[in-house]
Tab-separated table of C-alpha atoms in Angstrom:
chain	number	residue	atom	x	y	z
T	1418	MET	CA	27.146	-6.379	-6.466
T	1419	ARG	CA	25.490	-7.230	-9.774
T	1420	THR	CA	23.932	-10.594	-10.442
T	1421	ILE	CA	21.856	-12.082	-13.210
T	1422	ILE	CA	18.940	-14.214	-12.125
T	1423	LEU	CA	17.704	-16.262	-15.066
T	1424	SER	CA	14.702	-17.917	-13.457
T	1425	PHE	CA	12.895	-18.479	-10.209
T	1426	LEU	CA	13.279	-21.686	-8.261
T	1427	THR	CA	10.330	-24.023	-8.532
T	1428	CYS	CA	8.151	-24.406	-5.451
T	1429	LEU	CA	10.079	-25.978	-2.594
T	1430	LEU	CA	8.503	-29.097	-1.138
T	1431	LEU	CA	8.719	-27.492	2.278
T	1432	PHE	CA	5.962	-25.069	1.233
T	1433	CYS	CA	3.915	-27.324	-0.974
T	1434	GLU	CA	0.845	-27.023	1.291
T	1435	VAL	CA	0.343	-23.549	-0.243
T	1436	GLN	CA	-0.885	-23.763	-3.822
T	1437	ALA	CA	2.020	-21.905	-5.384
T	1438	GLN	CA	2.121	-20.525	-8.901
T	1439	ASP	CA	3.839	-22.789	-11.423
T	1440	THR	CA	6.769	-20.547	-12.297
T	1441	THR	CA	8.070	-23.056	-14.855
T	1442	LYS	CA	5.342	-21.778	-17.200
T	1443	MET	CA	6.551	-18.190	-16.911
T	1444	PRO	CA	9.360	-16.651	-18.973
T	1445	PRO	CA	12.751	-16.188	-17.326
T	1446	MET	CA	13.299	-12.879	-15.572
T	1447	VAL	CA	16.566	-10.942	-15.712
T	1448	VAL	CA	17.536	-8.904	-12.653
T	1449	ALA	CA	20.565	-6.694	-13.140
T	1450	GLU	CA	20.901	-5.707	-9.493
T	1451	GLN	CA	19.185	-6.386	-6.190
T	1452	GLY	CA	19.798	-5.669	-2.547
T	1453	SER	CA	18.446	-3.909	0.511
T	1454	PHE	CA	19.265	-0.981	2.749
T	1455	LEU	CA	17.999	1.019	5.729
T	1456	ILE	CA	16.893	4.588	5.076
T	1457	GLY	CA	16.530	7.667	7.265
T	1458	GLY	CA	16.225	7.325	11.017
T	1459	THR	CA	17.826	8.852	14.073
T	1460	VAL	CA	20.845	8.332	16.320
T	1461	THR	CA	20.778	8.988	20.058
T	1462	THR	CA	23.639	8.823	22.536
T	1463	ASP	CA	23.605	7.981	26.242
T	1464	LYS	CA	25.739	9.590	28.943
T	1465	GLN	CA	28.515	7.087	28.326
T	1466	GLY	CA	28.675	7.910	24.620
T	1467	ASN	CA	27.008	4.695	23.451
T	1468	THR	CA	24.839	5.103	20.365
T	1469	TYR	CA	21.433	3.801	19.382
T	1470	HIS	CA	20.306	3.871	15.720
T	1471	ALA	CA	16.538	3.626	15.210
T	1472	ASP	CA	13.391	4.851	13.443
T	1473	HIS	CA	14.707	4.084	9.952
T	1474	GLY	CA	12.835	2.453	7.088
T	1475	TYR	CA	13.815	-0.693	5.178
T	1476	ALA	CA	13.829	-1.119	1.404
T	1477	PHE	CA	14.431	-4.222	-0.720
T	1478	TYR	CA	15.148	-3.286	-4.317
T	1479	GLN	CA	15.411	-5.039	-7.668
T	1480	ILE	CA	16.564	-3.361	-10.863
T	1481	PRO	CA	15.898	-5.018	-14.230
T	1482	ALA	CA	18.033	-4.733	-17.313
T	1483	ASN	CA	17.169	-1.484	-19.123
T	1484	PRO	CA	14.821	-0.146	-16.422
T	1485	ARG	CA	12.142	2.441	-17.079
T	1486	PRO	CA	13.021	5.961	-15.902
T	1487	TYR	CA	10.941	6.074	-12.736
T	1488	PRO	CA	11.233	3.334	-10.083
T	1489	LEU	CA	8.161	2.145	-8.205
T	1490	VAL	CA	8.172	2.454	-4.413
T	1491	PHE	CA	5.761	-0.012	-2.803
T	1492	LEU	CA	4.412	0.925	0.625
T	1493	HIS	CA	2.292	-1.410	2.756
T	1494	GLY	CA	-0.707	-0.663	4.951
T	1495	ILE	CA	-1.614	-1.056	8.610
T	1496	HIS	CA	-0.373	-4.202	10.401
T	1497	GLN	CA	1.493	-5.226	7.239
T	1498	ALA	CA	5.055	-5.077	5.945
T	1499	SER	CA	6.768	-5.639	2.588
T	1500	LYS	CA	5.134	-9.087	2.299
T	1501	THR	CA	2.051	-7.267	0.969
T	1502	TRP	CA	3.769	-6.818	-2.384
T	1503	GLU	CA	6.015	-9.902	-2.540
T	1504	SER	CA	3.574	-12.717	-3.231
T	1505	THR	CA	-0.064	-13.635	-2.731
T	1506	PRO	CA	-1.427	-15.814	0.091
T	1507	ASP	CA	-1.753	-18.695	-2.380
T	1508	GLY	CA	1.794	-18.302	-3.700
T	1509	ARG	CA	1.387	-16.330	-6.934
T	1510	GLU	CA	3.683	-13.465	-7.850
T	1511	GLY	CA	2.933	-10.143	-6.236
T	1512	PHE	CA	3.313	-6.660	-7.693
T	1513	GLN	CA	6.986	-6.564	-6.678
T	1514	ASN	CA	7.845	-9.087	-9.388
T	1515	ILE	CA	4.961	-8.435	-11.777
T	1516	PHE	CA	6.198	-4.888	-12.324
T	1517	LEU	CA	9.827	-5.937	-12.316
T	1518	ARG	CA	8.906	-8.140	-15.283
T	1519	ARG	CA	7.332	-5.078	-16.870
T	1520	GLY	CA	10.596	-3.178	-16.746
T	1521	PHE	CA	10.290	-1.127	-13.565
T	1522	SER	CA	12.870	-0.949	-10.819
T	1523	THR	CA	11.048	-1.807	-7.597
T	1524	TYR	CA	11.727	-0.634	-4.055
T	1525	ASN	CA	9.614	-2.531	-1.537
T	1526	MET	CA	9.595	-0.492	1.668
T	1527	THR	CA	8.733	-1.287	5.273
T	1528	HIS	CA	8.169	1.868	7.280
T	1529	PRO	CA	9.840	2.538	10.675
T	1530	ARG	CA	8.920	0.551	13.782
T	1531	ARG	CA	7.773	-2.551	11.981
T	1532	GLY	CA	9.254	-5.713	10.445
T	1533	ASN	CA	12.805	-5.306	9.120
T	1534	ALA	CA	12.700	-1.693	10.302
T	1535	GLY	CA	11.734	-2.633	13.835
T	1536	ARG	CA	14.300	-0.693	15.869
T	1537	SER	CA	12.349	2.080	17.623
T	1538	GLN	CA	13.341	5.083	19.716
T	1539	GLU	CA	10.189	4.605	21.779
T	1540	GLU	CA	8.949	1.496	23.490
T	1541	THR	CA	5.579	-0.139	23.053
T	1542	LEU	CA	3.863	-3.214	24.387
T	1543	VAL	CA	3.584	-6.006	21.834
T	1544	GLU	CA	0.852	-8.301	23.052
T	1545	PRO	CA	-1.484	-10.891	21.517
T	1546	VAL	CA	-4.672	-9.284	20.239
T	1547	PHE	CA	-7.353	-11.663	19.025
T	1548	ASP	CA	-8.409	-9.471	16.120
T	1549	GLU	CA	-8.101	-11.581	12.981
T	1550	GLN	CA	-11.845	-12.012	12.490
T	1551	ILE	CA	-12.294	-8.220	12.741
T	1552	TRP	CA	-9.687	-7.633	10.042
T	1553	TYR	CA	-11.209	-10.397	7.888
T	1554	THR	CA	-14.411	-8.342	7.744
T	1555	LYS	CA	-12.798	-4.896	7.597
T	1556	TRP	CA	-10.571	-6.033	4.758
T	1557	ARG	CA	-13.757	-7.187	2.980
T	1558	ILE	CA	-13.062	-10.854	2.425
T	1559	GLY	CA	-16.519	-11.430	3.836
T	1560	VAL	CA	-18.402	-11.142	7.091
T	1561	TYR	CA	-16.545	-13.728	9.140
T	1562	PRO	CA	-16.729	-16.718	8.832
T	1563	ASN	CA	-18.478	-16.359	5.480
T	1564	TYR	CA	-16.956	-15.251	2.194
T	1565	PHE	CA	-18.603	-12.658	0.015
T	1566	GLU	CA	-20.173	-14.213	-3.058
T	1567	GLY	CA	-17.681	-14.201	-5.916
T	1568	VAL	CA	-14.900	-12.821	-3.740
T	1569	GLN	CA	-11.485	-12.680	-5.427
T	1570	PHE	CA	-9.759	-14.364	-2.495
T	1571	PRO	CA	-8.580	-17.995	-2.483
T	1572	LYS	CA	-10.884	-20.032	-0.265
T	1573	ASP	CA	-8.516	-22.837	0.719
T	1574	LYS	CA	-7.465	-23.132	4.351
T	1575	ALA	CA	-3.739	-22.766	3.640
T	1576	SER	CA	-4.174	-19.410	1.899
T	1577	LEU	CA	-6.206	-17.963	4.757
T	1578	GLU	CA	-3.548	-19.256	7.155
T	1579	GLN	CA	-0.853	-17.427	5.168
T	1580	PHE	CA	-2.949	-14.268	5.052
T	1581	PHE	CA	-3.459	-14.129	8.810
T	1582	ARG	CA	0.228	-14.811	9.458
T	1583	GLN	CA	1.371	-11.822	7.401
T	1584	ILE	CA	-0.210	-9.475	9.972
T	1585	THR	CA	2.781	-7.753	11.569
T	1586	PRO	CA	3.013	-5.993	14.973
T	1587	ASN	CA	4.364	-2.537	15.640
T	1588	THR	CA	7.589	-2.396	17.627
T	1589	GLY	CA	6.998	1.216	18.653
T	1590	PRO	CA	4.159	3.720	18.660
T	1591	MET	CA	2.797	4.534	15.202
T	1592	ASP	CA	3.979	8.051	14.384
T	1593	PHE	CA	3.219	9.674	11.031
T	1594	GLU	CA	6.072	12.162	11.369
T	1595	VAL	CA	8.648	9.436	12.017
T	1596	GLU	CA	7.252	7.270	9.220
T	1597	THR	CA	6.974	9.998	6.599
T	1598	ASP	CA	10.442	11.372	7.341
T	1599	ALA	CA	11.898	7.995	6.339
T	1600	ILE	CA	9.616	7.705	3.297
T	1601	ALA	CA	10.578	11.178	2.061
T	1602	THR	CA	14.262	10.330	2.524
T	1603	LEU	CA	13.875	7.297	0.253
T	1604	PHE	CA	12.273	9.379	-2.509
T	1605	ASP	CA	15.002	11.990	-2.196
T	1606	LYS	CA	17.637	9.256	-2.429
T	1607	LEU	CA	16.027	7.954	-5.623
T	1608	GLY	CA	15.711	11.449	-7.058
T	1609	GLY	CA	12.202	10.778	-8.338
T	1610	ALA	CA	9.918	7.746	-8.171
T	1611	ILE	CA	6.287	6.658	-8.313
T	1612	MET	CA	4.535	5.862	-5.040
T	1613	VAL	CA	2.414	2.697	-5.040
T	1614	ALA	CA	0.734	2.667	-1.636
T	1615	HIS	CA	-1.881	0.542	0.094
T	1616	SER	CA	-4.383	1.431	2.847
T	1617	ARG	CA	-2.680	3.343	5.693
T	1618	GLY	CA	0.306	3.733	3.375
T	1619	VAL	CA	-1.900	6.106	1.374
T	1620	MET	CA	-2.401	8.219	4.503
T	1621	GLN	CA	1.377	8.314	4.886
T	1622	THR	CA	1.655	9.341	1.239
T	1623	TRP	CA	-0.592	12.378	1.725
T	1624	LYS	CA	1.606	13.404	4.666
T	1625	THR	CA	4.838	12.798	2.695
T	1626	ILE	CA	3.958	14.853	-0.382
T	1627	SER	CA	4.676	18.104	1.460
T	1628	LYS	CA	8.127	16.816	2.501
T	1629	THR	CA	9.636	15.989	-0.900
T	1630	GLU	CA	9.461	17.085	-4.530
T	1631	ASN	CA	10.440	13.595	-5.683
T	1632	ILE	CA	7.075	11.807	-5.626
T	1633	LYS	CA	6.284	12.023	-9.338
T	1634	ALA	CA	2.957	10.152	-9.273
T	1635	VAL	CA	0.786	8.169	-6.863
T	1636	VAL	CA	-1.116	4.917	-7.304
T	1637	ALA	CA	-3.230	4.505	-4.176
T	1638	TRP	CA	-4.842	1.117	-3.543
T	1639	GLU	CA	-7.771	1.237	-1.123
T	1640	GLY	CA	-6.608	4.325	0.730
T	1641	GLY	CA	-8.554	5.811	3.603
T	1642	GLY	CA	-7.869	8.775	5.808
T	1643	PHE	CA	-6.194	12.201	5.746
T	1644	PHE	CA	-7.923	13.322	2.563
T	1645	SER	CA	-6.761	16.923	2.617
T	1646	PHE	CA	-9.223	19.696	1.735
T	1647	PRO	CA	-8.327	23.414	1.554
T	1648	ASP	CA	-9.389	25.264	4.674
T	1649	ASP	CA	-10.564	28.308	2.734
T	1650	GLU	CA	-13.450	26.239	1.356
T	1651	PRO	CA	-16.393	24.467	3.050
T	1652	ARG	CA	-15.748	21.136	4.718
T	1653	PRO	CA	-16.844	18.072	2.744
T	1654	ASP	CA	-20.478	17.074	3.138
T	1655	ILE	CA	-19.908	13.677	4.743
T	1656	ASP	CA	-21.178	11.873	7.863
T	1657	VAL	CA	-17.859	11.798	9.714
T	1658	ASP	CA	-15.993	14.425	11.718
T	1659	GLU	CA	-12.726	16.032	10.692
T	1660	GLY	CA	-9.662	14.295	12.137
T	1661	ILE	CA	-8.641	10.939	10.748
T	1662	GLU	CA	-10.767	10.373	7.645
T	1663	TYR	CA	-10.256	13.908	6.343
T	1664	ILE	CA	-8.327	16.981	7.429
T	1665	MET	CA	-8.400	20.656	6.489
T	1666	VAL	CA	-5.079	22.110	5.321
T	1667	SER	CA	-3.795	25.468	4.144
T	1668	PRO	CA	-4.260	26.364	0.468
T	1669	ASP	CA	-0.474	26.166	0.007
T	1670	THR	CA	-0.372	22.607	1.384
T	1671	PHE	CA	-3.395	21.609	-0.682
T	1672	GLU	CA	-1.769	23.002	-3.822
T	1673	ARG	CA	0.931	20.323	-3.591
T	1674	PHE	CA	-1.679	17.680	-4.430
T	1675	THR	CA	-2.468	19.370	-7.734
T	1676	ARG	CA	1.075	18.968	-9.081
T	1677	ILE	CA	1.241	15.218	-9.722
T	1678	PRO	CA	-1.060	12.639	-11.357
T	1679	MET	CA	-2.796	10.225	-8.989
T	1680	LEU	CA	-4.835	7.054	-9.411
T	1681	LEU	CA	-7.072	5.835	-6.555
T	1682	VAL	CA	-8.512	2.305	-6.809
T	1683	TYR	CA	-11.226	0.718	-4.630
T	1684	GLY	CA	-12.585	-2.822	-4.630
T	1685	ASP	CA	-15.965	-4.452	-4.195
T	1686	ASN	CA	-18.489	-5.029	-1.406
T	1687	ILE	CA	-18.485	-1.427	-0.226
T	1688	PRO	CA	-21.966	-0.564	1.069
T	1689	GLU	CA	-23.890	2.002	-0.959
T	1690	ALA	CA	-26.014	2.999	2.037
T	1691	LYS	CA	-25.185	3.237	5.740
T	1692	SER	CA	-24.408	-0.229	7.109
T	1693	ASN	CA	-24.849	-1.581	10.640
T	1694	ILE	CA	-21.464	-3.310	10.282
T	1695	PRO	CA	-18.893	-0.612	11.201
T	1696	GLU	CA	-15.987	-2.494	9.586
T	1697	LEU	CA	-17.784	-2.237	6.244
T	1698	ASP	CA	-19.470	1.143	6.642
T	1699	ILE	CA	-16.138	2.914	6.995
T	1700	TRP	CA	-15.428	2.010	3.363
T	1701	ARG	CA	-18.640	3.683	2.222
T	1702	ILE	CA	-17.354	6.854	3.882
T	1703	ARG	CA	-13.839	6.503	2.470
T	1704	LEU	CA	-14.972	5.905	-1.105
T	1705	ARG	CA	-17.306	8.887	-0.863
T	1706	LEU	CA	-14.461	11.051	0.502
T	1707	ALA	CA	-12.101	9.866	-2.234
T	1708	LYS	CA	-14.540	11.017	-4.909
T	1709	LEU	CA	-15.186	14.353	-3.194
T	1710	TRP	CA	-11.449	14.916	-2.736
T	1711	ALA	CA	-10.633	14.007	-6.349
T	1712	ALA	CA	-13.276	16.442	-7.592
T	1713	THR	CA	-11.818	19.183	-5.385
T	1714	VAL	CA	-8.225	18.582	-6.506
T	1715	ASN	CA	-9.256	18.423	-10.167
T	1716	ARG	CA	-11.259	21.629	-9.834
T	1717	HIS	CA	-8.001	23.282	-8.723
T	1718	GLY	CA	-6.132	21.991	-11.782
T	1719	GLY	CA	-5.012	18.595	-10.483
T	1720	ASP	CA	-5.127	15.177	-12.118
T	1721	VAL	CA	-6.812	12.571	-9.902
T	1722	THR	CA	-8.599	9.489	-11.255
T	1723	VAL	CA	-10.789	7.351	-8.984
T	1724	ILE	CA	-11.667	3.829	-10.100
T	1725	HIS	CA	-14.313	1.909	-8.169
T	1726	LEU	CA	-13.880	-1.519	-9.713
T	1727	PRO	CA	-17.559	-2.607	-9.736
T	1728	GLU	CA	-18.383	0.589	-11.629
T	1729	ILE	CA	-16.192	-0.651	-14.504
T	1730	GLY	CA	-17.535	-4.199	-14.345
T	1731	ILE	CA	-14.890	-5.852	-12.142
T	1732	TYR	CA	-16.336	-7.616	-9.104
T	1733	GLY	CA	-15.216	-9.397	-5.954
T	1734	ASN	CA	-12.054	-7.529	-5.067
T	1735	THR	CA	-11.120	-7.248	-1.393
T	1736	HIS	CA	-9.098	-4.596	0.420
T	1737	PHE	CA	-6.006	-6.274	-1.116
T	1738	PRO	CA	-6.536	-6.049	-4.910
T	1739	MET	CA	-2.791	-6.458	-5.473
T	1740	SER	CA	-2.942	-10.017	-4.114
T	1741	ASP	CA	-6.459	-11.049	-5.108
T	1742	LEU	CA	-7.033	-13.843	-7.593
T	1743	ASN	CA	-7.222	-11.301	-10.416
T	1744	ASN	CA	-4.101	-9.370	-9.439
T	1745	ILE	CA	-2.767	-9.528	-13.012
T	1746	GLU	CA	-5.905	-7.672	-14.115
T	1747	MET	CA	-5.250	-5.146	-11.341
T	1748	ALA	CA	-1.655	-4.741	-12.532
T	1749	ASP	CA	-2.950	-4.174	-16.067
T	1750	ILE	CA	-5.161	-1.326	-14.825
T	1751	MET	CA	-2.157	0.287	-13.180
T	1752	SER	CA	0.067	-0.276	-16.237
T	1753	LYS	CA	-2.513	1.276	-18.546
T	1754	TRP	CA	-2.782	4.353	-16.316
T	1755	LEU	CA	1.010	4.719	-16.116
T	1756	LYS	CA	1.221	4.491	-19.903
T	1757	ASN	CA	-1.555	7.046	-20.411
T	1758	LYS	CA	0.291	9.467	-18.141
T	1759	GLY	CA	3.611	8.891	-19.922
T	1760	LEU	CA	5.153	7.460	-16.768
T	1761	ASP	CA	6.376	4.193	-18.297
T	1762	LYS	CA	8.992	5.675	-20.621
């Protein structure tokens, strides 16, 4: 089915408590095709022959008129789903539509066992966990209940309400093999695309690269974990043990990371020295690992760029730069990198 969407609806009164972007001031947007599908997964059969389909991913896609060659695949982080990329907590356009306007086909994915891909082959207990204040700090909005000075997060009550409500439970155990199988299947279906991942989605990306040749580039927003170093070299000099934050891999596996260009972006309020707040100190470790890993990959002939936003004069960004108040500026950084790498034509 092909449809032409000439403009967005203006903000519905039902949602007027959120300070939504005034779309009437934006140019019309033409979408040549849009839809959604489930990708990958498994089928099991009981003794009576009844089937159960599960462990698939979900993708919502939009294709503009005259799209650029490589689609963008958006992948969310921990306790999130495709909402990460759809719109901001205060109602502005998210990267899903920002980059659609810039001529890219967009595939907004939710990985297996969460959200629209919630059907799981394994059970889990979904229970209330009073953790929002922990995530507020770990996602570097501030040290709850305070905001960081100059933080690029809307400070109205309605926006924080929206932000907390987009936290999404798992409907089965988190399993990197299950998740990355579905992600790799999507890239193989597309025949080549650019991964735009956030947080834990970056960890999934590192695990997916060895499963498909169709990830043509990576833009990693605030990734942490599974930085993969070759096991024929010394371990990174960092104050954390091997396991989650970094892993050692064979030289052949490591070599896969040298084949494609990658951009890693990190926001503000990351401690420079060891912090007594664990939720913040982990980002000191992750940024340090990102720089060590990039240097290692580049030394082996790769092409990894790390941008720490305060180091280029951009301040206040949280763990969610794609939905911060300056998300257009963040999109411009990504667009410039894609252009410099020849990935926008």
